[in-house]
Amino acid sequence: MAKHENTGSKDTRSGFGEGLHELGKENENVVALCADLTGSLKMNAFANDFPERFVQVGIAEANMMGIAAGLTIGGKIPFTGTFANFSTGRVYDQIRQSIAYSGKNVKICASHAGLTLGEDGATHQILEDIGLMKMLPHMVVINPCDFNQTKAATKAIAAYDGPVYLRFGRPKVPNFTPADQDFEIGKAVLLESGKDVTIIATGHLVWKALEASEQLAEKGINAEVINIHTIKPLDKEAILKSVKKTRCVVTAEEHQMNGGLGDAVAQLLGRELPTAQEYVGVDDSFGESGKPEELLTKYNCDTADIIKAAENAIARK
Amino acid sequence: MSDIKHLEKVASQTRRDIVRMVHAVQSGHPGGSLGCADLFVALYHSILKQDPSTWTMDGEGEDLFFLSNGHISPVWYSTLARAGYFEISELDSFRKLNTRLQGHPTTHEGLPGIRIASGSLGQGLSAAIGATLSKKLNSDLGYVYVLMGDGELQEGQVWEAAMFAGAKKVNNLIAFVDWNKRQIDGDVKDVLDLGDLNAKWESFGWKTMEMNGNDMSSILSTVEKAKSEDGPVVILMKTEMGAGVDFMMGSHKWHGIPPSNEQLAQALEQLEETLGDY
């Protein structure tokens, strides 16, 4: 894509690892905790350079969340690292009581989210984490789209006082957002301007949305593409402004249709601007083993699905 | 008056507060609260290095206390109020709409003295470990104390936390277990027997001690000894659920039910009003 150049595919988890390492150098209050997945979360650089601020908790995620909550007392900024499944569903009550309700400044950093975890299969492919976390009062939920944005988000959440869920993934994906971007929590990023349909995407599906918009253009359809890296708080103004213009919307996420970005957008539009909406996401199903791209295709989360959804949305205007 | 005599007088008033608070709203947990009254009074009137007038969440340079079994909130609220963390008259708002004295303790309403919410069991030891690690990073020599129920030890997270603190030799951490051997459904040994508690904690790398949690001298001397130990210490604290009120002792049934008007009068007859009721 001419306007959006892939500068070399990288995994978003490595963006987290680099961001965390830089934070370690810049802010002595940043501490990191990991539940036996230091390599998978790319936390080695932080662990090696700041061993006194790195807590290896072993395979004990509930304890990790509790220790993180306790570390905030005394001014530390804890970043927990494990897979998205073990960062949310496994420890939901610990997060709810000890972190969210207690208003603790913990950054819950979750890798291997969604289908693109791949071959490990459905036990590890959580598709419900965005919903679980956005239901918790005052929890910020962020799902950046590429390496550069994940790194920027990692650094930005350290400066925000309050609990945050940061979701990223395992595979190498196109890296196309600016390396020097200012990451503003809760601020949507307009990637393509258009008038026929608004495509609102998050995480790995943002690149797919750009691919879809290019192919839609060849069909004479002019799509607006918005990257919603922050699902909560949702940038209502940006969404309403776009949808007022296009009068139809597609949401795209690597998550269940139930409870994710699509539902957040639907709730906003239902209240403020009832609009035809098509969902791209997983339809009430668990995942399975396979290559990331194969899984996105089988579970209707691919570029072709976004194109089809855009055409359906336009037809419903 | 000796320190012990003074502490016992405060404890008597605390027990009056507990039964009156629970009676007033006809809800709450008197049994465990009464059983732990002596420990709370000893902590907040003798053991803890603290200054209620300058309370901060971070508690820099101070000792910190965490309550994991949050349902015994009445004893904590009474002790905090009588130690000067907030007005004693606020005890009257316990469990009422818009109160800072929620059924289970929370930071959400900004009540001084509370550093994390508790109620869903098994989480306090992890939080206390985190606070201890934070103090270590800050070169802060304060101690961190945490109280858990014995039934609460059935929660798996407690043992994740125990394994961590033992393996990493976390210092300046002193845990109490309210070893009253009762829980909601009956005696702990019948619900789910904890086995040899001393051996369990020792095998997780903790130094264990025992004390009579309804005896001020035993509490003060045991905690003093625990402070000089290297690594985490757990104090198995033998208490009587309902201690101080004869008809509430000897069974699990006063875990979470309030006294009637007659029962309140009967309880107050047994508890001397030493500092003035709220």
XYZ file of C-alpha atoms in Angstrom:
595
model
C 0.000 0.000 0.000
C 1.464 3.270 -1.066
C 0.307 5.362 1.860
C 0.832 2.724 4.513
C 4.175 1.031 4.061
C 5.143 -2.115 5.884
C 8.644 -1.275 7.060
C 9.302 -4.925 7.938
C 7.017 -7.333 9.721
C 7.571 -7.721 13.440
C 5.673 -9.210 16.361
C 3.766 -6.820 18.601
C 5.078 -8.598 21.713
C 8.580 -7.432 20.747
C 7.237 -3.889 20.697
C 6.130 -4.443 24.283
C 9.547 -5.860 25.215
C 11.403 -2.886 23.728
C 9.047 -0.391 25.307
C 9.382 -2.044 28.692
C 13.187 -2.067 28.427
C 13.243 1.647 27.642
C 10.896 2.331 30.545
C 13.294 0.449 32.796
C 16.025 2.905 31.875
C 13.820 5.981 32.162
C 11.709 5.302 35.243
C 13.103 3.570 38.313
C 9.574 2.951 39.643
C 8.746 0.625 36.762
C 8.871 -3.017 37.881
C 8.012 -6.115 35.856
C 6.537 -9.431 36.898
C 6.362 -12.581 34.826
C 4.798 -16.002 35.293
C 7.401 -18.210 33.610
C 7.048 -16.711 30.127
C 9.897 -14.201 30.069
C 11.081 -15.216 26.584
C 7.588 -15.403 25.099
C 6.753 -11.927 26.427
C 10.131 -10.555 25.280
C 10.897 -9.383 28.803
C 14.497 -10.707 28.824
C 16.154 -7.345 28.217
C 14.353 -5.798 31.189
C 15.041 -8.851 33.370
C 18.745 -8.857 32.471
C 19.357 -5.144 32.917
C 17.125 -4.544 35.954
C 17.158 -7.822 37.907
C 16.289 -6.091 41.180
C 13.100 -4.761 39.577
C 12.118 -8.011 37.859
C 9.952 -10.487 39.788
C 9.785 -14.048 38.496
C 6.680 -15.451 40.189
C 6.621 -18.891 38.565
C 3.446 -20.430 37.181
C 1.180 -18.644 39.639
C -0.774 -15.921 37.895
C -3.215 -15.210 40.733
C -0.309 -14.506 43.069
C 1.326 -12.364 40.379
C -1.735 -10.095 40.173
C -1.856 -9.773 43.956
C 1.855 -9.013 44.263
C 1.496 -6.425 41.486
C -1.355 -4.755 43.382
C 0.759 -4.696 46.551
C 3.781 -3.261 44.739
C 1.813 -0.124 43.866
C 1.747 0.654 47.587
C 5.046 2.508 47.837
C 4.787 4.004 44.376
C 5.911 1.213 42.062
C 4.413 0.853 38.571
C 4.106 -2.895 38.009
C 3.826 -4.444 34.534
C 2.624 -8.051 34.631
C 3.434 -10.333 31.727
C 1.826 -13.587 30.662
C -0.429 -14.881 27.885
C -3.761 -13.087 27.441
C -5.701 -16.122 28.612
C -3.794 -16.278 31.893
C -3.845 -12.475 32.227
C -7.627 -12.260 32.305
C -9.982 -15.242 32.605
C -7.712 -17.199 34.904
C -7.304 -14.309 37.340
C -10.491 -12.334 36.857
C -11.436 -12.095 40.513
C -7.911 -11.097 41.548
C -7.961 -8.302 38.970
C -11.490 -7.299 39.915
C -10.946 -6.987 43.662
C -7.235 -6.331 44.197
C -6.584 -4.159 41.119
C -9.721 -2.646 39.546
C -11.926 -2.091 42.609
C -8.876 -1.096 44.642
C -7.842 1.371 41.922
C -4.277 0.064 41.722
C -1.821 1.362 39.143
C -1.112 -2.048 37.574
C -0.424 -2.585 33.870
C -1.687 -6.002 32.812
C 0.292 -6.861 29.686
C -1.036 -9.778 27.703
C 0.580 -11.512 24.770
C -0.592 -14.288 22.435
C -4.108 -12.869 22.315
C -6.641 -14.080 19.777
C -6.571 -16.695 17.030
C -3.117 -15.747 15.753
C -1.487 -17.526 18.655
C -1.825 -20.345 16.145
C -0.895 -23.969 16.665
C -1.333 -24.124 20.456
C -5.086 -24.128 19.868
C -8.209 -23.027 21.686
C -7.026 -23.541 25.278
C -4.633 -20.646 24.753
C -6.482 -18.574 22.120
C -8.545 -16.336 24.321
C -11.214 -14.508 22.321
C -13.093 -13.103 25.308
C -10.437 -10.969 27.026
C -11.460 -7.574 25.653
C -15.011 -8.153 26.868
C -13.926 -9.381 30.281
C -11.641 -6.436 30.857
C -13.816 -3.667 29.457
C -16.638 -4.662 31.785
C -14.524 -3.780 34.830
C -15.235 -0.208 35.959
C -12.438 2.246 35.089
C -10.244 -0.390 33.413
C -8.495 1.000 30.335
C -8.334 -1.513 27.456
C -5.744 -1.100 24.695
C -5.097 -3.319 21.669
C -2.419 -1.769 19.440
C -2.035 -2.775 15.794
C 1.691 -3.235 15.161
C 5.173 -3.260 16.669
C 5.684 0.495 16.708
C 2.291 1.191 18.206
C 2.674 -1.490 20.872
C 5.995 -0.004 21.909
C 4.501 3.471 22.047
C 1.488 2.208 24.008
C 3.713 0.410 26.516
C 5.517 3.635 27.247
C 2.337 5.718 27.344
C 0.556 3.562 29.918
C 3.393 4.011 32.403
C 2.549 7.710 32.475
C -1.156 7.036 33.090
C -2.213 6.521 36.727
C -4.662 3.607 36.911
C -5.222 0.008 35.852
C -4.656 -0.805 32.191
C -5.082 -3.953 30.093
C -2.617 -3.982 27.176
C -3.300 -6.694 24.593
C -0.861 -7.815 21.913
C 0.100 -10.909 19.960
C 2.556 -13.539 18.899
C 3.034 -13.525 15.086
C 5.026 -11.171 12.931
C 2.650 -8.697 11.325
C 3.202 -5.642 9.104
C 4.785 -2.728 10.946
C 3.394 0.418 9.383
C 2.669 3.080 12.001
C 5.351 5.722 12.674
C 8.193 4.795 15.008
C 8.017 8.263 16.564
C 4.230 8.357 17.077
C 2.637 10.060 20.043
C 0.398 7.462 21.603
C -2.630 9.097 23.164
C -4.809 6.766 25.252
C -8.419 6.928 24.062
C -7.656 8.719 20.800
C -8.628 6.999 17.558
C -6.289 7.195 14.582
C -7.794 8.012 11.198
C -5.824 5.988 8.648
C -7.907 6.467 5.491
C -10.563 9.071 4.747
C -13.651 7.910 2.864
C -17.328 8.580 2.420
C -19.073 5.258 1.717
C -18.414 3.130 4.802
C -16.516 3.413 8.093
C -14.284 0.471 8.953
C -13.329 0.490 12.628
C -10.611 -2.040 13.399
C -8.365 -2.940 16.301
C -5.166 -4.950 16.772
C -3.929 -7.220 14.018
C -7.040 -6.563 11.912
C -6.133 -2.910 11.328
C -3.726 -3.923 8.552
C -6.422 -6.206 7.123
C -8.806 -3.245 7.138
C -6.283 -1.219 5.120
C -5.943 -4.080 2.641
C -9.725 -4.242 2.400
C -10.005 -0.505 1.798
C -7.527 -0.723 -1.078
C -9.477 -3.544 -2.700
C -12.776 -1.758 -2.085
C -11.350 1.297 -3.859
C -10.781 -0.836 -6.946
C -14.507 -1.559 -6.838
C -15.277 2.130 -6.569
C -16.058 2.023 -2.855
C -14.488 4.730 -0.783
C -13.877 3.405 2.764
C -12.844 5.347 5.833
C -10.508 3.339 8.081
C -10.158 4.088 11.785
C -7.642 2.385 14.052
C -9.203 2.040 17.498
C -6.211 1.101 19.604
C -8.071 2.044 22.797
C -11.335 0.160 23.153
C -12.000 1.715 26.541
C -12.354 4.639 26.864
C -13.758 4.628 23.344
C -13.150 7.673 21.146
C -16.844 8.411 20.695
C -16.295 11.717 18.943
C -14.147 10.226 16.192
C -16.591 7.372 15.567
C -19.705 9.555 15.504
C -18.042 12.083 13.225
C -17.124 9.394 10.724
C -20.416 7.501 10.864
C -22.435 10.698 10.411
C -20.612 11.051 7.107
C -20.663 7.421 5.865
C -23.939 6.240 7.499
C -22.769 2.632 7.814
C -20.067 0.857 9.780
C -17.981 -2.302 9.940
C -16.124 -3.326 13.084
C -13.204 -5.762 12.864
C -11.444 -7.508 15.711
C -9.663 -10.754 16.569
C -12.165 -11.492 19.341
C -15.640 -12.842 19.925
C -18.338 -10.690 18.386
C -19.915 -10.864 21.837
C -18.516 -8.244 24.154
C -15.693 -6.810 22.063
C -15.029 -3.682 20.024
C -18.121 -4.317 17.883
C -20.395 -4.288 20.896
C -18.735 -1.146 22.248
C -19.373 0.624 18.939
C -22.934 -0.755 18.717
C -23.700 0.536 22.204
C -22.463 3.990 21.249
C -24.367 4.074 17.968
C -27.526 2.601 19.504
C -27.598 5.466 21.973
C -26.433 8.303 19.771
C -26.789 7.456 16.098
C -28.553 4.188 15.175
C -26.681 2.875 12.135
C -26.388 -0.314 10.056
C -23.402 -2.217 11.467
C -21.658 -5.368 10.315
C -19.357 -7.326 12.636
C -16.108 -9.000 11.659
C -15.036 -11.264 14.496
C -15.458 -14.773 15.821
C -19.092 -15.807 15.980
C -19.682 -17.574 19.313
C -16.990 -20.185 18.786
C -13.704 -21.404 20.247
C -10.631 -21.455 18.018
C -8.423 -24.439 17.112
C -4.885 -25.347 16.048
C -3.559 -24.052 12.747
C -1.384 -21.376 11.186
C -2.409 -17.806 12.091
C -3.435 -16.881 8.545
C -5.378 -20.117 8.102
C -7.246 -19.452 11.324
C -8.127 -15.873 10.408
C -9.559 -17.183 7.136
C -11.499 -20.073 8.663
C -12.970 -17.915 11.445
C -14.012 -15.106 9.085
C -11.533 -12.506 10.329
C -9.672 -11.939 7.079
C -9.437 -9.162 4.492
C -12.132 -10.800 2.341
C -14.505 -10.827 5.307
C -14.024 -7.114 5.879
C -14.711 -6.432 2.192
C -17.889 -8.500 2.286
C -19.004 -6.827 5.502
C -18.431 -3.385 3.987
C -20.542 -4.239 0.966
C -23.303 -5.628 3.198
C -23.230 -2.537 5.384
C -23.503 -0.240 2.378
C -26.440 -2.284 1.069
C -28.272 -1.770 4.364
C -28.036 2.042 4.297
C -1.743 1.166 84.632
C 0.337 -1.429 82.809
C 0.372 -1.453 79.043
C -1.383 -4.825 79.033
C -4.196 -3.578 81.295
C -4.687 -0.585 79.028
C -4.810 -2.746 75.902
C -7.344 -5.033 77.552
C -9.549 -2.048 78.335
C -9.402 -0.912 74.701
C -10.218 -4.455 73.584
C -13.312 -4.517 75.765
C -14.550 -1.323 74.137
C -13.721 -2.705 70.693
C -15.864 -5.752 71.439
C -18.752 -3.498 72.474
C -18.346 -1.596 69.188
C -18.403 -4.843 67.194
C -21.636 -6.215 68.633
C -23.335 -2.812 68.524
C -22.314 -2.220 64.866
C -23.515 -5.619 63.720
C -26.712 -5.329 65.757
C -27.510 -1.868 64.403
C -27.709 -2.993 60.785
C -28.651 -6.602 61.566
C -25.838 -7.840 59.345
C -22.113 -8.451 59.471
C -19.690 -10.901 61.034
C -19.328 -10.772 64.820
C -17.685 -14.163 65.542
C -14.289 -13.710 63.893
C -14.282 -10.002 64.759
C -14.588 -10.739 68.485
C -11.976 -13.503 68.237
C -9.426 -11.152 66.661
C -10.169 -8.062 68.802
C -7.098 -8.563 70.992
C -4.755 -8.842 67.998
C -6.140 -5.693 66.365
C -5.864 -3.685 69.549
C -2.324 -4.933 70.164
C -1.349 -4.029 66.591
C -2.884 -0.559 66.449
C -2.190 0.502 70.037
C 1.244 -1.023 70.546
C 2.958 -2.953 67.750
C 2.596 -0.984 64.506
C 4.908 1.879 63.700
C 2.312 4.303 62.363
C 0.944 7.814 62.531
C -2.806 7.923 61.861
C -2.781 11.723 61.579
C -0.536 11.636 58.507
C -1.857 8.478 56.879
C -0.912 7.925 53.239
C -1.565 5.043 50.877
C 2.179 4.471 50.445
C 2.888 4.368 54.193
C 6.527 5.276 53.681
C 8.633 4.458 56.724
C 5.662 2.890 58.509
C 4.508 -0.638 59.242
C 1.609 -1.802 57.085
C -1.276 -4.111 57.956
C -3.427 -6.027 55.470
C -6.661 -7.843 56.322
C -7.191 -10.745 53.946
C -10.346 -12.152 55.548
C -12.213 -8.907 54.971
C -15.497 -10.074 56.478
C -14.202 -9.274 59.973
C -14.357 -5.605 59.021
C -16.163 -4.539 62.253
C -13.070 -5.182 64.369
C -10.858 -3.322 61.918
C -13.158 -0.322 61.659
C -13.502 -0.048 65.412
C -9.751 -0.322 65.936
C -8.924 2.189 63.211
C -11.415 4.692 64.603
C -10.211 4.314 68.182
C -6.574 4.585 67.034
C -7.413 7.937 65.413
C -7.738 7.135 61.716
C -11.256 8.629 61.544
C -14.005 9.858 63.847
C -15.421 7.271 66.221
C -18.946 8.507 65.398
C -18.482 7.213 61.839
C -18.817 3.651 63.179
C -22.544 4.367 63.193
C -22.528 4.335 59.369
C -21.289 0.730 59.098
C -22.926 -1.070 56.141
C -25.351 1.797 55.504
C -25.887 3.469 52.127
C -23.110 5.933 51.160
C -20.818 4.755 53.972
C -17.040 4.550 53.844
C -17.413 1.532 56.145
C -18.491 -0.961 53.494
C -19.530 -4.485 54.440
C -16.098 -5.616 53.335
C -13.157 -3.185 53.455
C -12.352 -1.158 50.369
C -10.159 1.706 49.253
C -12.933 2.857 46.938
C -14.508 5.254 49.449
C -11.148 6.561 50.640
C -11.281 5.369 54.248
C -7.895 6.051 55.905
C -6.110 2.902 57.030
C -7.354 0.654 54.229
C -4.863 -0.052 51.441
C -6.626 -2.702 49.353
C -10.085 -4.215 49.083
C -10.640 -7.641 50.611
C -13.587 -9.944 50.973
C -13.107 -12.425 48.184
C -10.775 -14.682 50.117
C -7.188 -15.720 49.534
C -5.799 -12.493 48.092
C -4.281 -10.617 51.035
C -1.021 -12.497 51.379
C -0.088 -11.776 47.758
C -0.789 -8.069 48.236
C 1.253 -8.043 51.448
C 4.178 -9.662 49.642
C 3.954 -6.997 46.939
C 3.985 -4.233 49.537
C 6.992 -5.856 51.221
C 8.887 -5.990 47.902
C 8.008 -2.347 47.313
C 9.427 -1.410 50.715
C 12.607 -3.323 49.947
C 13.049 -1.453 46.651
C 12.531 1.799 48.549
C 15.046 0.783 51.281
C 12.172 1.164 53.738
C 12.645 -0.924 56.876
C 8.967 -1.066 57.870
C 7.282 -4.390 58.576
C 4.294 -5.728 56.681
C 1.648 -7.709 58.586
C -1.261 -9.664 57.148
C -4.108 -11.576 58.780
C -5.858 -14.533 57.164
C -8.593 -16.820 58.401
C -7.858 -20.517 58.864
C -10.734 -21.561 56.611
C -9.321 -19.110 54.081
C -6.238 -21.319 53.771
C -8.394 -23.589 51.618
C -7.955 -21.018 48.819
C -5.204 -22.016 46.378
C -3.798 -18.518 45.949
C -2.663 -18.538 49.583
C -0.282 -21.367 48.772
C 0.977 -19.739 45.580
C 1.858 -16.756 47.747
C 3.288 -18.902 50.549
C 5.516 -20.735 48.053
C 6.770 -17.444 46.635
C 7.582 -15.809 49.982
C 9.306 -18.942 51.243
C 11.339 -19.563 48.097
C 12.386 -15.913 47.724
C 13.000 -15.497 51.465
C 10.875 -12.366 51.754
C 11.935 -10.515 54.903
C 9.971 -8.200 57.191
C 6.763 -10.114 56.410
C 4.704 -11.464 59.304
C 1.477 -13.368 58.594
C -1.146 -14.265 61.180
C -3.598 -17.114 60.788
C -6.756 -16.767 62.856
C -6.734 -20.390 63.990
C -10.229 -20.541 65.493
C -10.901 -23.825 63.676
C -14.359 -22.732 62.564
C -15.804 -21.665 59.211
C -19.273 -20.963 57.842
C -20.352 -24.552 57.306
C -18.896 -25.916 60.551
C -15.582 -26.961 62.031
C -12.651 -26.605 59.642
C -11.627 -30.228 60.211
C -15.047 -31.373 58.981
C -15.376 -28.974 56.042
C -11.863 -29.520 54.665
C -9.195 -30.497 57.161
C -6.041 -28.352 56.969
C -3.869 -31.167 58.313
C -0.636 -30.252 60.060
C -0.525 -26.475 59.599
C 2.889 -26.039 61.172
C 4.394 -28.646 58.862
C 2.657 -27.171 55.817
C 4.002 -23.663 56.361
C 7.464 -24.940 57.324
C 7.673 -27.012 54.166
C 6.860 -23.847 52.182
C 9.927 -22.192 53.718
C 8.312 -20.203 56.521
C 9.288 -19.927 60.161
C 6.220 -20.843 62.216
C 5.198 -19.726 65.683
C 2.095 -20.221 67.773
C 0.428 -17.853 70.175
C -2.752 -17.391 72.147
C -4.542 -14.714 70.157
C -6.813 -13.900 73.083
C -3.952 -13.095 75.445
C -2.254 -9.690 75.162
C 1.037 -10.837 76.711
C 1.255 -13.777 74.336
C 0.535 -11.527 71.333
C 3.103 -8.869 72.261
C 5.919 -11.282 73.082
C 5.347 -13.530 70.062
C 5.260 -10.660 67.562
C 8.404 -9.161 69.111
C 10.169 -12.481 68.607
C 8.832 -12.813 65.039
C 10.297 -9.430 64.109
C 13.826 -10.669 64.780
C 13.510 -13.680 62.463
C 15.065 -13.846 59.016
C 12.605 -14.627 56.208
C 8.820 -14.807 56.339
C 7.141 -15.754 59.624
C 3.656 -17.123 60.104
C 2.052 -16.936 63.534
C -0.678 -19.515 64.056
C -2.927 -17.651 66.407
C -5.253 -19.731 68.542
C -8.429 -17.765 69.148
C -11.986 -18.446 70.202
C -14.594 -17.337 67.664
C -16.913 -14.967 69.548
C -14.364 -14.406 72.350
C -15.710 -12.201 75.136
C -19.383 -13.033 74.677
C -20.202 -16.382 76.277
C -23.114 -17.408 74.087
C -21.186 -16.646 70.887
C -18.294 -18.953 71.801
C -17.952 -22.690 71.248
C -19.505 -22.963 67.793
C -19.299 -21.675 64.224
C -22.839 -20.314 64.191
C -21.920 -16.704 65.047
C -19.676 -16.387 61.982
C -22.063 -14.114 60.156
C -25.306 -13.492 62.034
C -26.315 -10.467 64.123
C -27.556 -10.529 67.726
C -31.191 -9.739 68.587
C -32.070 -6.887 70.984
C -32.022 -9.292 73.933
C -28.781 -10.897 72.826
C -27.168 -7.487 72.398
C -28.129 -6.536 75.962
C -26.780 -9.841 77.208
C -23.497 -9.355 75.314
C -23.007 -5.779 76.511
C -23.438 -6.912 80.123
C -20.311 -8.994 79.650
C -18.234 -6.226 78.032
C -17.224 -3.258 80.138
C -17.679 0.187 78.564
C -14.162 1.544 79.056
C -13.784 4.366 76.540
C -17.376 5.416 75.902
C -19.643 3.948 73.233
C -19.733 5.638 69.813
